[in-house]
Short mmCIF file of C-alpha atoms and ligand atoms in Angstrom, two decimals:
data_model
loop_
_atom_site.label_atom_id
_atom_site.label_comp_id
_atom_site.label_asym_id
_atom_site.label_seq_id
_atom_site.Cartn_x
_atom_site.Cartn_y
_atom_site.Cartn_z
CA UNK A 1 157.24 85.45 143.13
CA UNK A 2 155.84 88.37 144.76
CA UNK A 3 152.15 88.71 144.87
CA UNK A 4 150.36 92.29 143.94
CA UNK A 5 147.31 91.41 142.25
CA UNK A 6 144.86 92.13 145.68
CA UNK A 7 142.38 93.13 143.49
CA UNK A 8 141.80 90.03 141.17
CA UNK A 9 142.23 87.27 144.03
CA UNK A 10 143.57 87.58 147.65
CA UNK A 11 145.58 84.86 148.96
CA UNK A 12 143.69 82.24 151.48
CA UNK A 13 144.01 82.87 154.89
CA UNK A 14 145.75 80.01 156.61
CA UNK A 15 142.40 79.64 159.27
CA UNK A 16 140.35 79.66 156.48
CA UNK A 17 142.05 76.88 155.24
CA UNK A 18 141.93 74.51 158.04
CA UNK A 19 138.32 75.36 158.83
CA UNK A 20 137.41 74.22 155.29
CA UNK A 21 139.52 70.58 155.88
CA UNK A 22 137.24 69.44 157.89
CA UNK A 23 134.55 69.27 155.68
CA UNK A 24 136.45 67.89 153.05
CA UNK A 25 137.76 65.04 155.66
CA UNK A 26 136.26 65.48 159.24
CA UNK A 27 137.12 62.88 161.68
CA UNK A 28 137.30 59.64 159.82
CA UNK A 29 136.14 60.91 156.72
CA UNK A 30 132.78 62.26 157.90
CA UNK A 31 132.80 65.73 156.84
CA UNK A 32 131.13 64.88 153.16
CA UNK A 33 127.86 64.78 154.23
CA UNK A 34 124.71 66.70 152.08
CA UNK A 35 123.82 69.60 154.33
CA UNK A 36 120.77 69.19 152.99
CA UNK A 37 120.24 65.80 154.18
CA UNK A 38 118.18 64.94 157.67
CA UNK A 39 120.85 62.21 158.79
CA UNK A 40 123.12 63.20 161.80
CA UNK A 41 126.54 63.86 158.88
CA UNK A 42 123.85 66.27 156.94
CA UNK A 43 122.87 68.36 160.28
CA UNK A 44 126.43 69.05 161.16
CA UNK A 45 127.59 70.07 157.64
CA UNK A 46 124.05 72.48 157.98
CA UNK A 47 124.98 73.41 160.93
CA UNK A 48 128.42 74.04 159.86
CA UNK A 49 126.74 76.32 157.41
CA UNK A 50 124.92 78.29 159.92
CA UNK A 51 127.86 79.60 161.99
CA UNK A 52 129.26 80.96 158.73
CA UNK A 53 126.07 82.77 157.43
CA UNK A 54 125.99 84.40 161.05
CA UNK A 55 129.92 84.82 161.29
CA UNK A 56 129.25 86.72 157.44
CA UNK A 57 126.24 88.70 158.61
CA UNK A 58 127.98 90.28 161.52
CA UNK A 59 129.78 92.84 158.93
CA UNK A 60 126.55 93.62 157.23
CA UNK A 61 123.76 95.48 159.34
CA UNK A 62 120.91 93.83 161.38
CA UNK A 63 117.62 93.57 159.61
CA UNK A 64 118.53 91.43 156.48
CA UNK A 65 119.50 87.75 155.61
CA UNK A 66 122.65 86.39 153.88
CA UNK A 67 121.86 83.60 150.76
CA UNK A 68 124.83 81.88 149.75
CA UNK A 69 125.83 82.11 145.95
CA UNK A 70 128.69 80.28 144.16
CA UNK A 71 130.10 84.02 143.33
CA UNK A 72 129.28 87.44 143.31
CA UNK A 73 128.79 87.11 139.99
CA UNK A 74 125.77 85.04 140.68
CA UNK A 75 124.82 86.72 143.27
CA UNK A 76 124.93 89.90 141.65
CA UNK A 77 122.39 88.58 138.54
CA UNK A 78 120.49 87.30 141.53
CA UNK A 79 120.10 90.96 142.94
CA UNK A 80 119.45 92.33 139.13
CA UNK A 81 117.05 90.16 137.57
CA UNK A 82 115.54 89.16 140.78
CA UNK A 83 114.40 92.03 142.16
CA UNK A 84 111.49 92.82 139.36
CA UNK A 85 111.11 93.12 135.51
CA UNK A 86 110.14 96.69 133.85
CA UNK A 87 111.58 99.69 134.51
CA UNK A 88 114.70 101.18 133.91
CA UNK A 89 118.26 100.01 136.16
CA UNK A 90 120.87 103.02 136.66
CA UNK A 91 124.21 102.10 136.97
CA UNK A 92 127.44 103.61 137.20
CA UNK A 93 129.81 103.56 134.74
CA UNK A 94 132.56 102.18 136.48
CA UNK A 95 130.70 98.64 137.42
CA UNK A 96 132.15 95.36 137.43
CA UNK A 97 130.83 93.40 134.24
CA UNK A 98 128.63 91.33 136.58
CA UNK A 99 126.79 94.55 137.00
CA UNK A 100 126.88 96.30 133.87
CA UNK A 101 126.21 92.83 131.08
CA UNK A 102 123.68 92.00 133.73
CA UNK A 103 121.68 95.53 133.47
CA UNK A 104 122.39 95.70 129.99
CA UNK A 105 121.21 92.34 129.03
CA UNK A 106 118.05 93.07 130.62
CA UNK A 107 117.74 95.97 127.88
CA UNK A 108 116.56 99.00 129.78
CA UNK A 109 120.27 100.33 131.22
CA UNK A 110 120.71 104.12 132.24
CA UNK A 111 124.62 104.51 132.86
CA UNK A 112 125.12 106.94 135.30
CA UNK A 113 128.61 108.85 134.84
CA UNK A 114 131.45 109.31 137.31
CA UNK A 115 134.01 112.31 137.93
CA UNK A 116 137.87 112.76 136.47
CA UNK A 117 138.75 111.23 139.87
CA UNK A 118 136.34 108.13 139.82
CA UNK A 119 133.40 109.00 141.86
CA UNK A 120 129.64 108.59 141.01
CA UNK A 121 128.14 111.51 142.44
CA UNK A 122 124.02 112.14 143.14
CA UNK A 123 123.97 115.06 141.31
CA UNK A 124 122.68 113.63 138.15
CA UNK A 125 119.04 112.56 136.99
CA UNK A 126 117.77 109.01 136.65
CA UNK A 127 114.89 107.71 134.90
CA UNK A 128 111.97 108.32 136.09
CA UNK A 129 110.78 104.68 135.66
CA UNK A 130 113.93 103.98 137.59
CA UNK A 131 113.53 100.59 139.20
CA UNK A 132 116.94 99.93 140.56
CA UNK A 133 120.21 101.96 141.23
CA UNK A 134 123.68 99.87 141.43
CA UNK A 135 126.33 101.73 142.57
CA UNK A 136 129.81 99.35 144.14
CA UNK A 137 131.03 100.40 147.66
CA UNK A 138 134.80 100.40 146.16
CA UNK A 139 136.01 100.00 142.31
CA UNK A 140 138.18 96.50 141.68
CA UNK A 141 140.21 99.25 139.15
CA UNK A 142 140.91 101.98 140.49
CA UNK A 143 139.98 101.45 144.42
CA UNK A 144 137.65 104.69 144.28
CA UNK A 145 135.21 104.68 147.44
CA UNK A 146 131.53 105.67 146.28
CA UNK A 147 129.19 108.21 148.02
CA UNK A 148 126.64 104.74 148.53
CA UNK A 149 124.83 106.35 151.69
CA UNK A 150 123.85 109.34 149.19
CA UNK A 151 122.80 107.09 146.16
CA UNK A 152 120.57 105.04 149.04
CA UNK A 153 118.77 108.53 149.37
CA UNK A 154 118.56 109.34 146.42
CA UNK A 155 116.87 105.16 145.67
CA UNK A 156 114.27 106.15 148.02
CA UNK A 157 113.54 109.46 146.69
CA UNK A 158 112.89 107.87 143.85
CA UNK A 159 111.28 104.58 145.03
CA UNK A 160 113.66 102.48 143.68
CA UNK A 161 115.89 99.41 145.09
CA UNK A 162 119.44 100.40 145.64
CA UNK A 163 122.32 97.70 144.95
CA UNK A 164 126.26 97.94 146.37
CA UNK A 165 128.46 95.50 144.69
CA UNK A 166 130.73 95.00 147.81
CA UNK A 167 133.06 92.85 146.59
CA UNK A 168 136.61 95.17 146.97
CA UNK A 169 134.85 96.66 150.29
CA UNK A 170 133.59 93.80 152.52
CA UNK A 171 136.15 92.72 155.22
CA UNK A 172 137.56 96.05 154.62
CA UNK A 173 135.39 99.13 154.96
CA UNK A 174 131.99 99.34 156.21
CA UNK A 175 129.13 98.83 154.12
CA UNK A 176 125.92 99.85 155.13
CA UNK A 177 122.76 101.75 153.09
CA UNK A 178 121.65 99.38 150.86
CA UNK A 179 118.62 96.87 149.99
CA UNK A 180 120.87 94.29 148.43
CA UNK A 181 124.81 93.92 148.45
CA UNK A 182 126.81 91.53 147.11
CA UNK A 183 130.68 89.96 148.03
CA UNK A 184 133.03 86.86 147.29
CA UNK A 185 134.96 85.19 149.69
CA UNK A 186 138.10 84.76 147.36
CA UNK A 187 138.65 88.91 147.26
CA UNK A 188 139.12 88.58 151.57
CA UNK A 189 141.44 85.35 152.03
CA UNK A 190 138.62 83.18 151.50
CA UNK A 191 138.17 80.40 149.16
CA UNK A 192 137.17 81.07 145.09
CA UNK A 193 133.59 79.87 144.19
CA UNK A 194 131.29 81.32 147.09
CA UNK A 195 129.76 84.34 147.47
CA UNK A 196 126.83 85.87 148.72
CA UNK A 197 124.00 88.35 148.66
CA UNK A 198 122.56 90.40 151.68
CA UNK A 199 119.28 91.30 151.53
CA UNK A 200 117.11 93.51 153.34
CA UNK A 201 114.11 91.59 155.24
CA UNK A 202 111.13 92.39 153.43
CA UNK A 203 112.60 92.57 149.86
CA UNK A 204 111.12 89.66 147.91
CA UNK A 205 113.38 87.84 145.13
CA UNK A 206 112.64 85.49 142.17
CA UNK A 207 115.02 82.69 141.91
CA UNK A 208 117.31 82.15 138.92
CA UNK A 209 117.40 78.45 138.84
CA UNK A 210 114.97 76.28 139.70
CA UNK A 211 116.04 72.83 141.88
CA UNK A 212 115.96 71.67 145.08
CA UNK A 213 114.32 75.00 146.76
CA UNK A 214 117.59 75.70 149.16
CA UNK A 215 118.51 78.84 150.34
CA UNK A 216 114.40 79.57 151.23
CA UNK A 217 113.09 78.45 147.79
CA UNK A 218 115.82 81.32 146.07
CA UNK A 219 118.88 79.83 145.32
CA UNK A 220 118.36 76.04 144.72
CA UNK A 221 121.62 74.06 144.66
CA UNK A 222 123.60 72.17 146.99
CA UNK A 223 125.87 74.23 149.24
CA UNK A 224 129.30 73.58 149.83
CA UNK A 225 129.97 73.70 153.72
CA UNK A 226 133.99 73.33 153.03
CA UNK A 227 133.67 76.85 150.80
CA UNK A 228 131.12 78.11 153.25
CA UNK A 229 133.04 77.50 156.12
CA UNK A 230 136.54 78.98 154.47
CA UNK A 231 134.28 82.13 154.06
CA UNK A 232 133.07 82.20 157.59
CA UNK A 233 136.17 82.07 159.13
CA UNK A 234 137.57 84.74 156.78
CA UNK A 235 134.48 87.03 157.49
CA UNK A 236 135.14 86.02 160.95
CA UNK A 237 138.99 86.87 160.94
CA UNK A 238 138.63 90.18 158.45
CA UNK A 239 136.14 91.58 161.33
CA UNK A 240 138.83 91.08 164.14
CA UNK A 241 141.84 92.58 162.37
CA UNK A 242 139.93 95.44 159.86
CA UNK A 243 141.88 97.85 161.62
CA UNK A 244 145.13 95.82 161.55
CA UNK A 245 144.51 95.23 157.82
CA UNK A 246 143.90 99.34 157.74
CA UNK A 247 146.76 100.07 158.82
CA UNK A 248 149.43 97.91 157.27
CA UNK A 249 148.06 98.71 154.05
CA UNK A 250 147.66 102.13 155.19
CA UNK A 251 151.91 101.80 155.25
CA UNK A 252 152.24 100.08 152.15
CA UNK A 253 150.44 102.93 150.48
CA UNK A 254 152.58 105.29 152.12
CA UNK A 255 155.79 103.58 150.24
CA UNK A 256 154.01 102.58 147.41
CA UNK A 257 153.64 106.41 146.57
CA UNK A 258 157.36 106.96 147.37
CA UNK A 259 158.34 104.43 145.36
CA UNK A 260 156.42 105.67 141.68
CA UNK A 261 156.47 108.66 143.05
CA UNK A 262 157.10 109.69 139.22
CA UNK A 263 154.20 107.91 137.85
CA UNK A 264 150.08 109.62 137.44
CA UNK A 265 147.74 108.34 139.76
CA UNK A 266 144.63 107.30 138.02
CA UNK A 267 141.74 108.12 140.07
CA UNK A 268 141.40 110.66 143.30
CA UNK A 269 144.27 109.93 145.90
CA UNK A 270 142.17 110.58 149.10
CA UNK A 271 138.64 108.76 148.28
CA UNK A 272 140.20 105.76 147.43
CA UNK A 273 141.20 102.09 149.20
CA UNK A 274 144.63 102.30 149.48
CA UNK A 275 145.30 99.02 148.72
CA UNK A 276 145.01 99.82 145.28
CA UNK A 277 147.84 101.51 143.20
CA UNK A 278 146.49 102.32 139.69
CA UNK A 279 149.03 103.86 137.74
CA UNK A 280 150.60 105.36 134.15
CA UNK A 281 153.35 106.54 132.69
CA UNK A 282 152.51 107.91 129.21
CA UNK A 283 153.99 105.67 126.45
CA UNK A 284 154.59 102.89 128.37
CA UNK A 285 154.18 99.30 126.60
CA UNK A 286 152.77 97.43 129.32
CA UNK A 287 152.84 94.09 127.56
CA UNK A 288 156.41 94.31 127.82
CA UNK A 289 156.74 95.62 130.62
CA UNK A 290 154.62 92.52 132.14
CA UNK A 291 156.52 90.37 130.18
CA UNK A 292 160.15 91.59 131.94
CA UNK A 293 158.83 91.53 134.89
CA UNK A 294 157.55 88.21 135.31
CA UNK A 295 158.23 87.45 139.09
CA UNK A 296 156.10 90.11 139.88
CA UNK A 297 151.94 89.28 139.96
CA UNK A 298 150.03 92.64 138.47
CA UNK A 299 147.24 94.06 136.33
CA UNK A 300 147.17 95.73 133.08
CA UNK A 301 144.49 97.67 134.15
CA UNK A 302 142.32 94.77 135.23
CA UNK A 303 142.20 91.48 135.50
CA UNK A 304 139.25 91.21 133.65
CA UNK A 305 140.23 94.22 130.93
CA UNK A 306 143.44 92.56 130.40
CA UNK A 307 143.06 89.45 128.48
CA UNK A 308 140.99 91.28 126.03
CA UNK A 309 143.31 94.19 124.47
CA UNK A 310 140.39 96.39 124.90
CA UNK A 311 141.17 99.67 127.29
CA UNK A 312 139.50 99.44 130.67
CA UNK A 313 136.03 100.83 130.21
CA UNK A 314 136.88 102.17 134.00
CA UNK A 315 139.98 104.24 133.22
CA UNK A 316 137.59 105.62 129.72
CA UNK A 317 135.03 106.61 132.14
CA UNK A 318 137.12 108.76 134.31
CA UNK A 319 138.48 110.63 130.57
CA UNK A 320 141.41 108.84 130.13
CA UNK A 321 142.65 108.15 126.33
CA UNK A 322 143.05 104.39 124.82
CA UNK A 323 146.51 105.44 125.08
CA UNK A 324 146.68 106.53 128.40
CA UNK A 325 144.04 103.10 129.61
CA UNK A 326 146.82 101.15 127.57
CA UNK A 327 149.96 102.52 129.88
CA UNK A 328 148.21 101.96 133.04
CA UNK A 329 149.21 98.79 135.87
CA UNK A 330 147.41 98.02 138.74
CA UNK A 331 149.53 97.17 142.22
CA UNK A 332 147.29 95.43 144.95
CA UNK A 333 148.18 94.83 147.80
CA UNK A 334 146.83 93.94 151.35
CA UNK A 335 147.45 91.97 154.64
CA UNK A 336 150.61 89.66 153.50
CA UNK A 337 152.45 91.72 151.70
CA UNK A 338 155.47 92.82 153.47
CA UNK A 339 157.23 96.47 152.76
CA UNK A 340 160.28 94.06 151.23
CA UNK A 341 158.22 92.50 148.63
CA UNK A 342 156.79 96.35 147.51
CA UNK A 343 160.25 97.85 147.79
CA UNK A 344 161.91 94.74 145.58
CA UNK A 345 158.78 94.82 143.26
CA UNK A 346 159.19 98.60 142.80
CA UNK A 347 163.21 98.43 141.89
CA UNK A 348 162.12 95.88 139.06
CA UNK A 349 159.47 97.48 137.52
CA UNK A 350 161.32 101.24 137.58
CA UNK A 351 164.23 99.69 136.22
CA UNK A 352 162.38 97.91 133.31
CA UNK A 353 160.08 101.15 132.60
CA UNK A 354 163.72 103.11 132.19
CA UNK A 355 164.38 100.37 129.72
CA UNK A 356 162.02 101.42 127.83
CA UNK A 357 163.57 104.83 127.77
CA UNK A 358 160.89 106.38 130.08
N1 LIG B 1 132.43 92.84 141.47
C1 LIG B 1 133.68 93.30 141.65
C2 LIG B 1 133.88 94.73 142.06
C3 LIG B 1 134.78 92.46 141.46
O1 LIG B 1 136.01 92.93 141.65
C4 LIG B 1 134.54 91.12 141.08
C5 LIG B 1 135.68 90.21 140.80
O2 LIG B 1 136.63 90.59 140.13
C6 LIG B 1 133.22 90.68 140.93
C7 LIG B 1 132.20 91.57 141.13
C8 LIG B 1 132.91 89.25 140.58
O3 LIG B 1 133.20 88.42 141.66
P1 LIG B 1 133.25 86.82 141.52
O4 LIG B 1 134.66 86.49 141.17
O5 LIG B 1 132.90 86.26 142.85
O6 LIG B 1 132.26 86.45 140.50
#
């Protein structure tokens, strides 16, 4: 099987791994404890806890505080309906659902729009009962990079909170500008079910749920120091190889192109994460193409588009057709895949698209 889905899951990293085990065992089968708990088990699973919340603060800037979510999904909704009722929430169009349902459930959504090549630029209005902007550091479709620093302006301008969903940038790029971002440990080589939201000190949230009062009275809920340890270490270990990381993928990309060299690009080529191939080939039947090419782990689009039949409401936004949406795939890849697996992946999926007569 080779793996190219980067953009839906990234696989664990192997010291992520064995930092979780011992909180699922620990020496004699201690490491269950309630990090909650005052006993001498409960203050090293807190403790535990700590290192990670620092080791996942040191890629976000000084002068906020990390709470720990159970995705960043949740921590997203957190960020959205926490931060204050009334007044309008700008988005862009290109948002992960957590960000668009979210806005839109709370009724008073202003989409903002986004260029052919996938970026949401400042120089469009927003309400002027604007309360919060949400604009993601990189899109899960299409891997465009958005002007954040400029849509942080353009927040305080306009005294409103601004929002990155970081989830395809942590660990990757640098993320900075904000009052609240959100990630997820699984989209890094960390575990699935933990993520988190930064927040600037000074910004006061509502909680969601209401519980035990963890997390300073925000996010009650017992935390899991086995998840939050995996997404330490992976912080911890995305930090000491980002450039590493860069550049591998940075070599990938370069073959990647090479190899669909006769395929569009959807989305610009330069102000994007390379990691992420979205392509098309008009007419092609992607359903059958994913279903002759089963060895091979890839998007229709997205992961999240996929299951539904519907075209991405990304690839819309940036003016393609249903038609063209509905020929697209989605290659991503990152820090274990090796220029073999691309190369072999490439052959298969060329071969089957000519079978197809294109
Ligand atoms: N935001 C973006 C950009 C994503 O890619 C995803 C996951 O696909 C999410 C949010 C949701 O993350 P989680 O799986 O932690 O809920």
């Amino acid at each position: 099987m080779i793996y190219l889905d980067y953009q839906a899951t990234t696989p664990l990293a192997p010291e992520a791994r064995d930092a979780m085990l011992r909180w699922l065992d620990g020496p004699e089968g201690t490491g269950f404890g309630n990090p909650h708990s005052p006993h001498r088990m409960g203050r090293q699973a807190a403790a535990a806890i700590e290192l990670a919340r620092d080791r996942v603060a040191a890629l976000f800037p000084a002068g906020g505080r990390v709470i720990f979510t159970g995705s960043a999904t949740e921590a997203l909704n957190l960020a959205i309906r926490g931060s204050g009722t009334g007044g309008s929430v700008s988005v862009s169009a290109i948002e992960h659902a957590a960000v668009l349902d979210t806005a839109e459930a709370l009724g008073r959504a202003h989409i903002l729009s986004v260029s052919k090549d996938g970026q949401c630029n400042t120089n469009q209005d927003v309400p002027d009962d604007v309360r919060l902007i949400a604009v993601m550091a990189v899109n899960n479709e299409i891997g465009t990079v958005q002007p954040t620093m400029d849509w942080h302006r353009k927040a305080k301008e306009n005294n409103a909170l601004f929002l990155i969903d970081a989830v395809q940038a942590y660990g990757k790029i640098e993320v900075t500008g904000a009052d609240m971002m959100a990630i997820s440990a699984h989209k890094f080589h960390g575990p699935k079910g933990v993520g988190a939201l930064w927040v600037r000190d000074g910004i006061k949230l509502e909680e969601q749920q209401t519980g035990g009062g963890q997390e300073a009275g925000i996010r009650s809920g017992t935390l899991s120091p086995a998840l939050i340890a995996g997404f330490g270490v992976a912080a911890q270990i995305a930090a000491e190889r980002m450039v590493e990381d860069a550049e591998h993928v940075e070599a990938l990309w370069t073959r990647a192109r090479k190899l669909f060299f006769d395929w569009d690009l959807n989305g610009s080529v330069g102000g994007r994460w390379h990691g992420n191939l979205n392509i098309r080939r008009d007419g092609l039947d992607v359903n059958r193409l994913m279903s002759e090419c089963r060895n091979i782990m890839f998007s229709a689009g997205s992961a999240c588009a996929s299951g539904s039949g519907r075209p991405s409401h990304v690839l819309k936004a940036i003016g393609l057709s249903d038609k063209q949406a509905k020929s697209s795939i989605r290659l991503g890849f990152g820090r274990y895949t090796t220029l073999e697996e691309l190369e072999e992946a490439a052959e298969t999926i060329n071969k089957a698209t000519e079978e197809q007569g294109l």
